[in-house]
mmCIF file of N, CA and C in Angstrom:
data_model
loop_
_atom_site.group_PDB
_atom_site.id
_atom_site.type_symbol
_atom_site.label_atom_id
_atom_site.label_comp_id
_atom_site.label_asym_id
_atom_site.label_seq_id
_atom_site.Cartn_x
_atom_site.Cartn_y
_atom_site.Cartn_z
ATOM 1 N N MET A 112 0.249 51.918 -112.258
ATOM 2 C CA MET A 112 1.666 52.156 -112.038
ATOM 3 C C MET A 112 2.337 50.850 -111.627
ATOM 4 N N THR A 113 3.463 50.561 -112.226
ATOM 5 C CA THR A 113 4.196 49.339 -111.950
ATOM 6 C C THR A 113 5.033 49.491 -110.688
ATOM 7 N N THR A 114 5.005 48.473 -109.855
ATOM 8 C CA THR A 114 5.812 48.460 -108.640
ATOM 9 C C THR A 114 7.251 48.112 -109.001
ATOM 10 N N VAL A 115 8.186 48.914 -108.506
ATOM 11 C CA VAL A 115 9.601 48.636 -108.695
ATOM 12 C C VAL A 115 10.072 47.836 -107.490
ATOM 13 N N VAL A 116 10.514 46.619 -107.756
ATOM 14 C CA VAL A 116 10.950 45.720 -106.692
ATOM 15 C C VAL A 116 12.471 45.784 -106.564
ATOM 16 N N THR A 117 12.922 46.065 -105.355
ATOM 17 C CA THR A 117 14.358 46.108 -105.075
ATOM 18 C C THR A 117 14.703 44.971 -104.127
ATOM 19 N N TRP A 118 15.682 44.180 -104.525
ATOM 20 C CA TRP A 118 16.175 43.119 -103.645
ATOM 21 C C TRP A 118 17.443 43.611 -102.970
ATOM 22 N N VAL A 119 17.543 43.342 -101.685
ATOM 23 C CA VAL A 119 18.730 43.662 -100.893
ATOM 24 C C VAL A 119 19.390 42.336 -100.530
ATOM 25 N N VAL A 120 20.607 42.140 -101.020
ATOM 26 C CA VAL A 120 21.374 40.941 -100.703
ATOM 27 C C VAL A 120 22.188 41.252 -99.460
ATOM 28 N N LEU A 121 21.920 40.526 -98.399
ATOM 29 C CA LEU A 121 22.567 40.732 -97.114
ATOM 30 C C LEU A 121 23.466 39.528 -96.854
ATOM 31 N N ALA A 122 24.788 39.772 -96.849
ATOM 32 C CA ALA A 122 25.722 38.636 -96.836
ATOM 33 C C ALA A 122 26.860 38.820 -95.853
ATOM 34 N N ASN A 123 27.385 37.673 -95.449
ATOM 35 C CA ASN A 123 28.688 37.587 -94.805
ATOM 36 C C ASN A 123 29.367 36.375 -95.433
ATOM 37 N N ALA A 124 30.521 35.989 -94.980
ATOM 38 C CA ALA A 124 31.253 34.904 -95.643
ATOM 39 C C ALA A 124 30.603 33.538 -95.450
ATOM 40 N N ARG A 125 29.707 33.390 -94.496
ATOM 41 C CA ARG A 125 29.110 32.085 -94.225
ATOM 42 C C ARG A 125 27.656 31.971 -94.664
ATOM 43 N N SER A 126 26.954 33.094 -94.828
ATOM 44 C CA SER A 126 25.547 33.020 -95.215
ATOM 45 C C SER A 126 25.122 34.244 -96.006
ATOM 46 N N VAL A 127 24.092 34.036 -96.818
ATOM 47 C CA VAL A 127 23.544 35.100 -97.655
ATOM 48 C C VAL A 127 22.028 34.971 -97.621
ATOM 49 N N ARG A 128 21.346 36.093 -97.483
ATOM 50 C CA ARG A 128 19.885 36.089 -97.585
ATOM 51 C C ARG A 128 19.441 37.305 -98.368
ATOM 52 N N VAL A 129 18.228 37.222 -98.902
ATOM 53 C CA VAL A 129 17.695 38.299 -99.724
ATOM 54 C C VAL A 129 16.448 38.864 -99.066
ATOM 55 N N LEU A 130 16.397 40.178 -99.040
ATOM 56 C CA LEU A 130 15.234 40.908 -98.553
ATOM 57 C C LEU A 130 14.654 41.684 -99.726
ATOM 58 N N ALA A 131 13.357 41.955 -99.681
ATOM 59 C CA ALA A 131 12.720 42.682 -100.775
ATOM 60 C C ALA A 131 12.054 43.947 -100.262
ATOM 61 N N ASN A 132 12.094 44.959 -101.108
ATOM 62 C CA ASN A 132 11.346 46.186 -100.902
ATOM 63 C C ASN A 132 10.426 46.328 -102.105
ATOM 64 N N MET A 133 9.129 46.432 -101.852
ATOM 65 C CA MET A 133 8.132 46.472 -102.921
ATOM 66 C C MET A 133 7.695 47.890 -103.264
ATOM 67 N N GLY A 134 8.472 48.864 -102.854
ATOM 68 C CA GLY A 134 8.157 50.254 -103.168
ATOM 69 C C GLY A 134 8.065 51.090 -101.908
ATOM 70 N N PRO A 135 7.910 52.407 -102.078
ATOM 71 C CA PRO A 135 7.856 53.322 -100.935
ATOM 72 C C PRO A 135 6.806 52.906 -99.909
ATOM 73 N N GLY A 136 7.211 52.923 -98.650
ATOM 74 C CA GLY A 136 6.304 52.599 -97.565
ATOM 75 C C GLY A 136 6.163 51.123 -97.258
ATOM 76 N N SER A 137 6.815 50.270 -98.024
ATOM 77 C CA SER A 137 6.630 48.831 -97.808
ATOM 78 C C SER A 137 7.679 48.202 -96.893
ATOM 79 N N GLY A 138 8.764 48.896 -96.588
ATOM 80 C CA GLY A 138 9.802 48.331 -95.734
ATOM 81 C C GLY A 138 10.501 47.158 -96.397
ATOM 82 N N LEU A 139 11.069 46.283 -95.590
ATOM 83 C CA LEU A 139 11.787 45.111 -96.087
ATOM 84 C C LEU A 139 11.129 43.837 -95.579
ATOM 85 N N CYS A 140 11.132 42.816 -96.422
ATOM 86 C CA CYS A 140 10.656 41.500 -95.996
ATOM 87 C C CYS A 140 11.555 40.440 -96.622
ATOM 88 N N ALA A 141 11.637 39.291 -95.978
ATOM 89 C CA ALA A 141 12.477 38.195 -96.477
ATOM 90 C C ALA A 141 11.886 37.624 -97.759
ATOM 91 N N VAL A 142 12.763 37.282 -98.698
ATOM 92 C CA VAL A 142 12.344 36.627 -99.937
ATOM 93 C C VAL A 142 12.427 35.126 -99.696
ATOM 94 N N GLN A 143 11.305 34.452 -99.875
ATOM 95 C CA GLN A 143 11.242 33.013 -99.634
ATOM 96 C C GLN A 143 12.190 32.262 -100.563
ATOM 97 N N ASP A 144 12.841 31.244 -100.046
ATOM 98 C CA ASP A 144 13.765 30.388 -100.802
ATOM 99 C C ASP A 144 14.953 31.149 -101.374
ATOM 100 N N SER A 145 15.351 32.214 -100.715
ATOM 101 C CA SER A 145 16.523 32.984 -101.158
ATOM 102 C C SER A 145 17.486 33.163 -99.996
ATOM 103 N N GLN A 146 17.969 32.027 -99.534
ATOM 104 C CA GLN A 146 18.960 32.019 -98.466
ATOM 105 C C GLN A 146 19.955 30.910 -98.767
ATOM 106 N N TRP A 147 21.236 31.218 -98.599
ATOM 107 C CA TRP A 147 22.297 30.256 -98.876
ATOM 108 C C TRP A 147 23.250 30.238 -97.692
ATOM 109 N N ASN A 148 23.836 29.081 -97.449
ATOM 110 C CA ASN A 148 24.821 28.932 -96.382
ATOM 111 C C ASN A 148 26.045 28.215 -96.917
ATOM 112 N N ALA A 149 27.199 28.667 -96.483
ATOM 113 C CA ALA A 149 28.442 27.993 -96.862
ATOM 114 C C ALA A 149 28.530 26.668 -96.130
ATOM 115 N N GLU A 150 29.078 25.692 -96.798
ATOM 116 C CA GLU A 150 29.292 24.395 -96.166
ATOM 117 C C GLU A 150 30.625 24.428 -95.427
ATOM 118 N N THR A 151 30.711 23.643 -94.379
ATOM 119 C CA THR A 151 31.973 23.509 -93.661
ATOM 120 C C THR A 151 32.860 22.570 -94.463
ATOM 121 N N PRO A 152 34.084 22.979 -94.781
ATOM 122 C CA PRO A 152 34.975 22.084 -95.529
ATOM 123 C C PRO A 152 35.097 20.723 -94.848
ATOM 124 N N ALA A 153 35.130 19.678 -95.628
ATOM 125 C CA ALA A 153 35.124 18.304 -95.120
ATOM 126 C C ALA A 153 36.256 18.044 -94.138
ATOM 127 N N ARG A 154 37.416 18.613 -94.359
ATOM 128 C CA ARG A 154 38.550 18.350 -93.468
ATOM 129 C C ARG A 154 38.286 18.833 -92.053
ATOM 130 N N CYS A 155 37.390 19.795 -91.870
ATOM 131 C CA CYS A 155 37.071 20.263 -90.517
ATOM 132 C C CYS A 155 36.419 19.159 -89.705
ATOM 133 N N ASP A 156 35.585 18.378 -90.358
ATOM 134 C CA ASP A 156 34.879 17.310 -89.663
ATOM 135 C C ASP A 156 35.773 16.105 -89.425
ATOM 136 N N VAL A 157 36.667 15.815 -90.355
ATOM 137 C CA VAL A 157 37.467 14.600 -90.312
ATOM 138 C C VAL A 157 38.709 14.754 -89.444
ATOM 139 N N ASP A 158 39.403 15.867 -89.625
ATOM 140 C CA ASP A 158 40.711 16.012 -88.982
ATOM 141 C C ASP A 158 40.707 17.234 -88.073
ATOM 142 N N GLN A 159 40.441 17.038 -86.812
ATOM 143 C CA GLN A 159 40.395 18.148 -85.875
ATOM 144 C C GLN A 159 41.772 18.735 -85.596
ATOM 145 N N GLY A 160 42.848 18.061 -86.047
ATOM 146 C CA GLY A 160 44.202 18.550 -85.828
ATOM 147 C C GLY A 160 44.664 19.534 -86.885
ATOM 148 N N VAL A 161 43.808 19.897 -87.831
ATOM 149 C CA VAL A 161 44.176 20.824 -88.897
ATOM 150 C C VAL A 161 44.194 22.241 -88.338
ATOM 151 N N SER A 162 45.270 22.970 -88.618
ATOM 152 C CA SER A 162 45.376 24.336 -88.116
ATOM 153 C C SER A 162 44.485 25.274 -88.911
ATOM 154 N N SER A 163 44.205 26.399 -88.315
ATOM 155 C CA SER A 163 43.378 27.418 -88.969
ATOM 156 C C SER A 163 44.019 27.873 -90.277
ATOM 157 N N ALA A 164 45.332 28.007 -90.285
ATOM 158 C CA ALA A 164 46.036 28.434 -91.499
ATOM 159 C C ALA A 164 45.878 27.407 -92.613
ATOM 160 N N ASP A 165 45.879 26.133 -92.255
ATOM 161 C CA ASP A 165 45.695 25.083 -93.259
ATOM 162 C C ASP A 165 44.287 25.078 -93.833
ATOM 163 N N MET A 166 43.326 25.564 -93.065
ATOM 164 C CA MET A 166 41.928 25.560 -93.501
ATOM 165 C C MET A 166 41.598 26.740 -94.416
ATOM 166 N N GLN A 167 42.436 27.776 -94.422
ATOM 167 C CA GLN A 167 42.147 28.969 -95.208
ATOM 168 C C GLN A 167 41.845 28.670 -96.675
ATOM 169 N N PRO A 168 42.663 27.882 -97.390
ATOM 170 C CA PRO A 168 42.346 27.610 -98.800
ATOM 171 C C PRO A 168 41.021 26.871 -98.976
ATOM 172 N N LEU A 169 40.708 25.972 -98.051
ATOM 173 C CA LEU A 169 39.436 25.244 -98.141
ATOM 174 C C LEU A 169 38.251 26.162 -97.888
ATOM 175 N N ARG A 170 38.372 27.032 -96.912
ATOM 176 C CA ARG A 170 37.290 27.984 -96.623
ATOM 177 C C ARG A 170 37.111 28.953 -97.786
ATOM 178 N N HIS A 171 38.222 29.423 -98.345
ATOM 179 C CA HIS A 171 38.130 30.346 -99.472
ATOM 180 C C HIS A 171 37.432 29.676 -100.660
ATOM 181 N N LYS A 172 37.786 28.444 -100.909
ATOM 182 C CA LYS A 172 37.150 27.703 -102.007
ATOM 183 C C LYS A 172 35.645 27.592 -101.779
ATOM 184 N N GLU A 173 35.237 27.342 -100.557
ATOM 185 C CA GLU A 173 33.808 27.259 -100.235
ATOM 186 C C GLU A 173 33.140 28.627 -100.344
ATOM 187 N N ASP A 174 33.847 29.687 -99.932
ATOM 188 C CA ASP A 174 33.309 31.041 -100.062
ATOM 189 C C ASP A 174 33.071 31.394 -101.533
ATOM 190 N N VAL A 175 34.007 31.015 -102.391
ATOM 191 C CA VAL A 175 33.868 31.260 -103.832
ATOM 192 C C VAL A 175 32.680 30.470 -104.376
ATOM 193 N N ARG A 176 32.547 29.213 -103.945
ATOM 194 C CA ARG A 176 31.413 28.396 -104.388
ATOM 195 C C ARG A 176 30.097 29.047 -103.978
ATOM 196 N N LEU A 177 30.033 29.547 -102.744
ATOM 197 C CA LEU A 177 28.831 30.215 -102.254
ATOM 198 C C LEU A 177 28.521 31.450 -103.087
ATOM 199 N N ALA A 178 29.519 32.287 -103.343
ATOM 200 C CA ALA A 178 29.305 33.505 -104.137
ATOM 201 C C ALA A 178 28.820 33.168 -105.545
ATOM 202 N N ARG A 179 29.393 32.141 -106.158
ATOM 203 C CA ARG A 179 28.969 31.733 -107.503
ATOM 204 C C ARG A 179 27.527 31.243 -107.508
ATOM 205 N N GLN A 180 27.149 30.482 -106.478
ATOM 206 C CA GLN A 180 25.774 29.981 -106.398
ATOM 207 C C GLN A 180 24.793 31.137 -106.239
ATOM 208 N N VAL A 181 25.126 32.077 -105.372
ATOM 209 C CA VAL A 181 24.274 33.248 -105.161
ATOM 210 C C VAL A 181 24.145 34.033 -106.463
ATOM 211 N N ALA A 182 25.261 34.294 -107.136
ATOM 212 C CA ALA A 182 25.237 35.052 -108.395
ATOM 213 C C ALA A 182 24.399 34.340 -109.447
ATOM 214 N N HIS A 183 24.528 33.029 -109.537
ATOM 215 C CA HIS A 183 23.753 32.236 -110.503
ATOM 216 C C HIS A 183 22.254 32.340 -110.202
ATOM 217 N N ASP A 184 21.879 32.147 -108.938
ATOM 218 C CA ASP A 184 20.474 32.183 -108.557
ATOM 219 C C ASP A 184 19.883 33.584 -108.705
ATOM 220 N N LEU A 185 20.669 34.611 -108.386
ATOM 221 C CA LEU A 185 20.190 35.985 -108.577
ATOM 222 C C LEU A 185 19.936 36.278 -110.053
ATOM 223 N N LEU A 186 20.838 35.829 -110.923
ATOM 224 C CA LEU A 186 20.659 36.056 -112.350
ATOM 225 C C LEU A 186 19.391 35.364 -112.842
ATOM 226 N N GLU A 187 19.157 34.139 -112.411
ATOM 227 C CA GLU A 187 17.929 33.438 -112.803
ATOM 228 C C GLU A 187 16.688 34.206 -112.345
ATOM 229 N N SER A 188 16.704 34.702 -111.120
ATOM 230 C CA SER A 188 15.564 35.476 -110.601
ATOM 231 C C SER A 188 15.388 36.778 -111.372
ATOM 232 N N PHE A 189 16.489 37.426 -111.701
ATOM 233 C CA PHE A 189 16.428 38.673 -112.458
ATOM 234 C C PHE A 189 15.857 38.428 -113.854
ATOM 235 N N GLU A 190 16.275 37.354 -114.489
ATOM 236 C CA GLU A 190 15.770 37.023 -115.820
ATOM 237 C C GLU A 190 14.291 36.653 -115.784
ATOM 238 N N ARG A 191 13.802 36.133 -114.658
ATOM 239 C CA ARG A 191 12.373 35.843 -114.485
ATOM 240 C C ARG A 191 11.599 37.091 -114.064
ATOM 241 N N GLU A 192 12.313 38.215 -113.940
ATOM 242 C CA GLU A 192 11.745 39.502 -113.559
ATOM 243 C C GLU A 192 11.165 39.491 -112.145
ATOM 244 N N ALA A 193 11.823 38.756 -111.249
ATOM 245 C CA ALA A 193 11.409 38.724 -109.849
ATOM 246 C C ALA A 193 11.754 40.037 -109.141
ATOM 247 N N PHE A 194 12.748 40.751 -109.657
ATOM 248 C CA PHE A 194 13.125 42.047 -109.100
ATOM 249 C C PHE A 194 13.670 42.929 -110.214
ATOM 250 N N ASP A 195 13.687 44.245 -109.920
ATOM 251 C CA ASP A 195 14.155 45.232 -110.904
ATOM 252 C C ASP A 195 15.521 45.804 -110.558
ATOM 253 N N ARG A 196 15.736 45.983 -109.258
ATOM 254 C CA ARG A 196 16.968 46.619 -108.799
ATOM 255 C C ARG A 196 17.583 45.790 -107.683
ATOM 256 N N LEU A 197 18.859 46.038 -107.448
ATOM 257 C CA LEU A 197 19.609 45.240 -106.486
ATOM 258 C C LEU A 197 20.490 46.154 -105.638
ATOM 259 N N VAL A 198 20.583 45.827 -104.359
ATOM 260 C CA VAL A 198 21.513 46.485 -103.447
ATOM 261 C C VAL A 198 22.274 45.369 -102.745
ATOM 262 N N LEU A 199 23.593 45.455 -102.715
ATOM 263 C CA LEU A 199 24.400 44.441 -102.044
ATOM 264 C C LEU A 199 24.995 45.019 -100.771
ATOM 265 N N VAL A 200 24.819 44.274 -99.681
ATOM 266 C CA VAL A 200 25.321 44.675 -98.368
ATOM 267 C C VAL A 200 26.120 43.495 -97.828
ATOM 268 N N SER A 201 27.422 43.700 -97.660
ATOM 269 C CA SER A 201 28.266 42.593 -97.225
ATOM 270 C C SER A 201 29.580 43.114 -96.672
ATOM 271 N N GLY A 202 30.207 42.264 -95.868
ATOM 272 C CA GLY A 202 31.564 42.559 -95.436
ATOM 273 C C GLY A 202 32.496 42.523 -96.638
ATOM 274 N N PRO A 203 33.702 43.047 -96.513
ATOM 275 C CA PRO A 203 34.614 43.180 -97.653
ATOM 276 C C PRO A 203 34.947 41.870 -98.365
ATOM 277 N N HIS A 204 35.150 40.794 -97.622
ATOM 278 C CA HIS A 204 35.549 39.529 -98.252
ATOM 279 C C HIS A 204 34.474 39.021 -99.216
ATOM 280 N N MET A 205 33.251 38.860 -98.736
ATOM 281 C CA MET A 205 32.184 38.354 -99.596
ATOM 282 C C MET A 205 31.805 39.379 -100.657
ATOM 283 N N MET A 206 31.899 40.657 -100.345
ATOM 284 C CA MET A 206 31.578 41.679 -101.350
ATOM 285 C C MET A 206 32.501 41.534 -102.555
ATOM 286 N N GLY A 207 33.781 41.336 -102.310
ATOM 287 C CA GLY A 207 34.714 41.148 -103.415
ATOM 288 C C GLY A 207 34.375 39.931 -104.251
ATOM 289 N N LEU A 208 33.992 38.850 -103.588
ATOM 290 C CA LEU A 208 33.621 37.634 -104.315
ATOM 291 C C LEU A 208 32.340 37.836 -105.116
ATOM 292 N N LEU A 209 31.363 38.509 -104.531
ATOM 293 C CA LEU A 209 30.108 38.758 -105.256
ATOM 294 C C LEU A 209 30.332 39.671 -106.458
ATOM 295 N N ARG A 210 31.099 40.727 -106.269
ATOM 296 C CA ARG A 210 31.387 41.630 -107.401
ATOM 297 C C ARG A 210 32.047 40.881 -108.550
ATOM 298 N N ALA A 211 32.928 39.952 -108.208
ATOM 299 C CA ALA A 211 33.660 39.208 -109.236
ATOM 300 C C ALA A 211 32.782 38.189 -109.953
ATOM 301 N N THR A 212 31.703 37.744 -109.324
ATOM 302 C CA THR A 212 30.900 36.671 -109.918
ATOM 303 C C THR A 212 29.571 37.138 -110.508
ATOM 304 N N LEU A 213 29.137 38.345 -110.204
ATOM 305 C CA LEU A 213 27.862 38.823 -110.752
ATOM 306 C C LEU A 213 27.968 39.054 -112.250
ATOM 307 N N ALA A 214 26.948 38.627 -112.971
ATOM 308 C CA ALA A 214 26.880 38.824 -114.421
ATOM 309 C C ALA A 214 26.633 40.301 -114.733
ATOM 310 N N PRO A 215 27.027 40.757 -115.924
ATOM 311 C CA PRO A 215 26.836 42.158 -116.305
ATOM 312 C C PRO A 215 25.410 42.693 -116.127
ATOM 313 N N PRO A 216 24.350 41.921 -116.437
ATOM 314 C CA PRO A 216 23.008 42.472 -116.203
ATOM 315 C C PRO A 216 22.742 42.807 -114.737
ATOM 316 N N LEU A 217 23.324 42.025 -113.826
ATOM 317 C CA LEU A 217 23.145 42.311 -112.403
ATOM 318 C C LEU A 217 23.951 43.528 -111.971
ATOM 319 N N HIS A 218 25.144 43.679 -112.531
ATOM 320 C CA HIS A 218 25.922 44.894 -112.246
ATOM 321 C C HIS A 218 25.136 46.125 -112.682
ATOM 322 N N ALA A 219 24.520 46.051 -113.851
ATOM 323 C CA ALA A 219 23.753 47.186 -114.373
ATOM 324 C C ALA A 219 22.532 47.492 -113.507
ATOM 325 N N ALA A 220 21.946 46.474 -112.891
ATOM 326 C CA ALA A 220 20.750 46.652 -112.068
ATOM 327 C C ALA A 220 21.077 47.045 -110.629
ATOM 328 N N THR A 221 22.362 47.040 -110.275
ATOM 329 C CA THR A 221 22.761 47.308 -108.893
ATOM 330 C C THR A 221 22.760 48.804 -108.600
ATOM 331 N N LEU A 222 21.980 49.184 -107.588
ATOM 332 C CA LEU A 222 21.900 50.578 -107.153
ATOM 333 C C LEU A 222 23.077 50.972 -106.285
ATOM 334 N N GLY A 223 23.575 50.014 -105.505
ATOM 335 C CA GLY A 223 24.670 50.354 -104.604
ATOM 336 C C GLY A 223 25.286 49.146 -103.944
ATOM 337 N N TRP A 224 26.481 49.385 -103.418
ATOM 338 C CA TRP A 224 27.274 48.365 -102.737
ATOM 339 C C TRP A 224 27.629 48.938 -101.369
ATOM 340 N N ILE A 225 27.182 48.306 -100.316
ATOM 341 C CA ILE A 225 27.507 48.753 -98.962
ATOM 342 C C ILE A 225 28.447 47.709 -98.366
ATOM 343 N N THR A 226 29.688 48.102 -98.185
ATOM 344 C CA THR A 226 30.707 47.160 -97.717
ATOM 345 C C THR A 226 30.786 47.187 -96.196
ATOM 346 N N ARG A 227 29.768 46.632 -95.575
ATOM 347 C CA ARG A 227 29.697 46.477 -94.123
ATOM 348 C C ARG A 227 28.917 45.204 -93.841
ATOM 349 N N ASP A 228 29.289 44.493 -92.817
ATOM 350 C CA ASP A 228 28.573 43.278 -92.447
ATOM 351 C C ASP A 228 27.434 43.649 -91.500
ATOM 352 N N PHE A 229 26.244 43.796 -92.075
ATOM 353 C CA PHE A 229 25.048 44.089 -91.295
ATOM 354 C C PHE A 229 24.164 42.847 -91.174
ATOM 355 N N SER A 230 24.726 41.678 -91.420
ATOM 356 C CA SER A 230 23.933 40.448 -91.482
ATOM 357 C C SER A 230 23.246 40.088 -90.167
ATOM 358 N N VAL A 231 23.727 40.607 -89.055
ATOM 359 C CA VAL A 231 23.119 40.271 -87.765
ATOM 360 C C VAL A 231 22.105 41.311 -87.292
ATOM 361 N N LEU A 232 21.950 42.400 -88.044
ATOM 362 C CA LEU A 232 21.009 43.441 -87.640
ATOM 363 C C LEU A 232 19.566 43.021 -87.888
ATOM 364 N N PRO A 233 18.663 43.414 -87.001
ATOM 365 C CA PRO A 233 17.245 43.213 -87.295
ATOM 366 C C PRO A 233 16.835 44.134 -88.459
ATOM 367 N N LEU A 234 15.756 43.779 -89.145
ATOM 368 C CA LEU A 234 15.349 44.548 -90.327
ATOM 369 C C LEU A 234 15.160 46.028 -90.024
ATOM 370 N N ALA A 235 14.536 46.347 -88.924
ATOM 371 C CA ALA A 235 14.288 47.758 -88.588
ATOM 372 C C ALA A 235 15.587 48.540 -88.432
ATOM 373 N N ALA A 236 16.634 47.906 -87.931
ATOM 374 C CA ALA A 236 17.920 48.570 -87.760
ATOM 375 C C ALA A 236 18.691 48.656 -89.072
ATOM 376 N N LEU A 237 18.385 47.783 -90.017
ATOM 377 C CA LEU A 237 19.071 47.795 -91.304
ATOM 378 C C LEU A 237 18.582 48.917 -92.208
ATOM 379 N N GLU A 238 17.295 49.178 -92.180
ATOM 380 C CA GLU A 238 16.685 50.134 -93.102
ATOM 381 C C GLU A 238 17.371 51.504 -93.136
ATOM 382 N N PRO A 239 17.730 52.115 -91.993
ATOM 383 C CA PRO A 239 18.399 53.419 -92.055
ATOM 384 C C PRO A 239 19.762 53.381 -92.780
ATOM 385 N N HIS A 240 20.431 52.240 -92.774
ATOM 386 C CA HIS A 240 21.738 52.118 -93.426
ATOM 387 C C HIS A 240 21.613 52.097 -94.947
ATOM 388 N N LEU A 241 20.440 51.794 -95.435
ATOM 389 C CA LEU A 241 20.247 51.739 -96.886
ATOM 390 C C LEU A 241 20.041 53.116 -97.482
ATOM 391 N N GLY A 242 19.798 54.086 -96.619
ATOM 392 C CA GLY A 242 19.711 55.472 -97.052
ATOM 393 C C GLY A 242 18.702 55.694 -98.152
ATOM 394 N N GLU A 243 19.085 56.538 -99.088
ATOM 395 C CA GLU A 243 18.176 56.910 -100.163
ATOM 396 C C GLU A 243 18.165 55.900 -101.301
ATOM 397 N N MET A 244 18.988 54.847 -101.205
ATOM 398 C CA MET A 244 18.957 53.825 -102.260
ATOM 399 C C MET A 244 17.580 53.208 -102.359
ATOM 400 N N ILE A 245 16.954 53.048 -101.213
ATOM 401 C CA ILE A 245 15.617 52.477 -101.179
ATOM 402 C C ILE A 245 14.734 53.425 -100.373
ATOM 403 N N GLU A 246 13.666 53.848 -100.960
ATOM 404 C CA GLU A 246 12.707 54.662 -100.238
ATOM 405 C C GLU A 246 11.759 53.738 -99.500
ATOM 406 N N MET A 247 11.924 53.650 -98.195
ATOM 407 C CA MET A 247 11.112 52.736 -97.405
ATOM 408 C C MET A 247 9.718 53.264 -97.288
#
């Protein structure tokens, strides 16, 4: 019997990581080399007098770059058959960016979208939120 591998993308606007479920009873574990972090826009380091409102376009641009990188890397992993199914868990801002950047094959492989920022939860606390999408 073939193991169905489900990847759970756990994201917020500043970081994204991937967890894997290798089938019923296996729980979740971190996927090695599948973590991304948004860069701080250069103007934050150079000009401390920049207002938060002025930084919004720069942060948004970096958030879009992060979402595109994640979508690109996920597609490459999917094409290499590293996983079969996908679940996305993110706050509304990054969820919108991920939905907009995921390729059609990833949309088709997605079991569900949970629009909540659970990125700070320990794995044991996250599992109940995934419900029946993943049989732990």
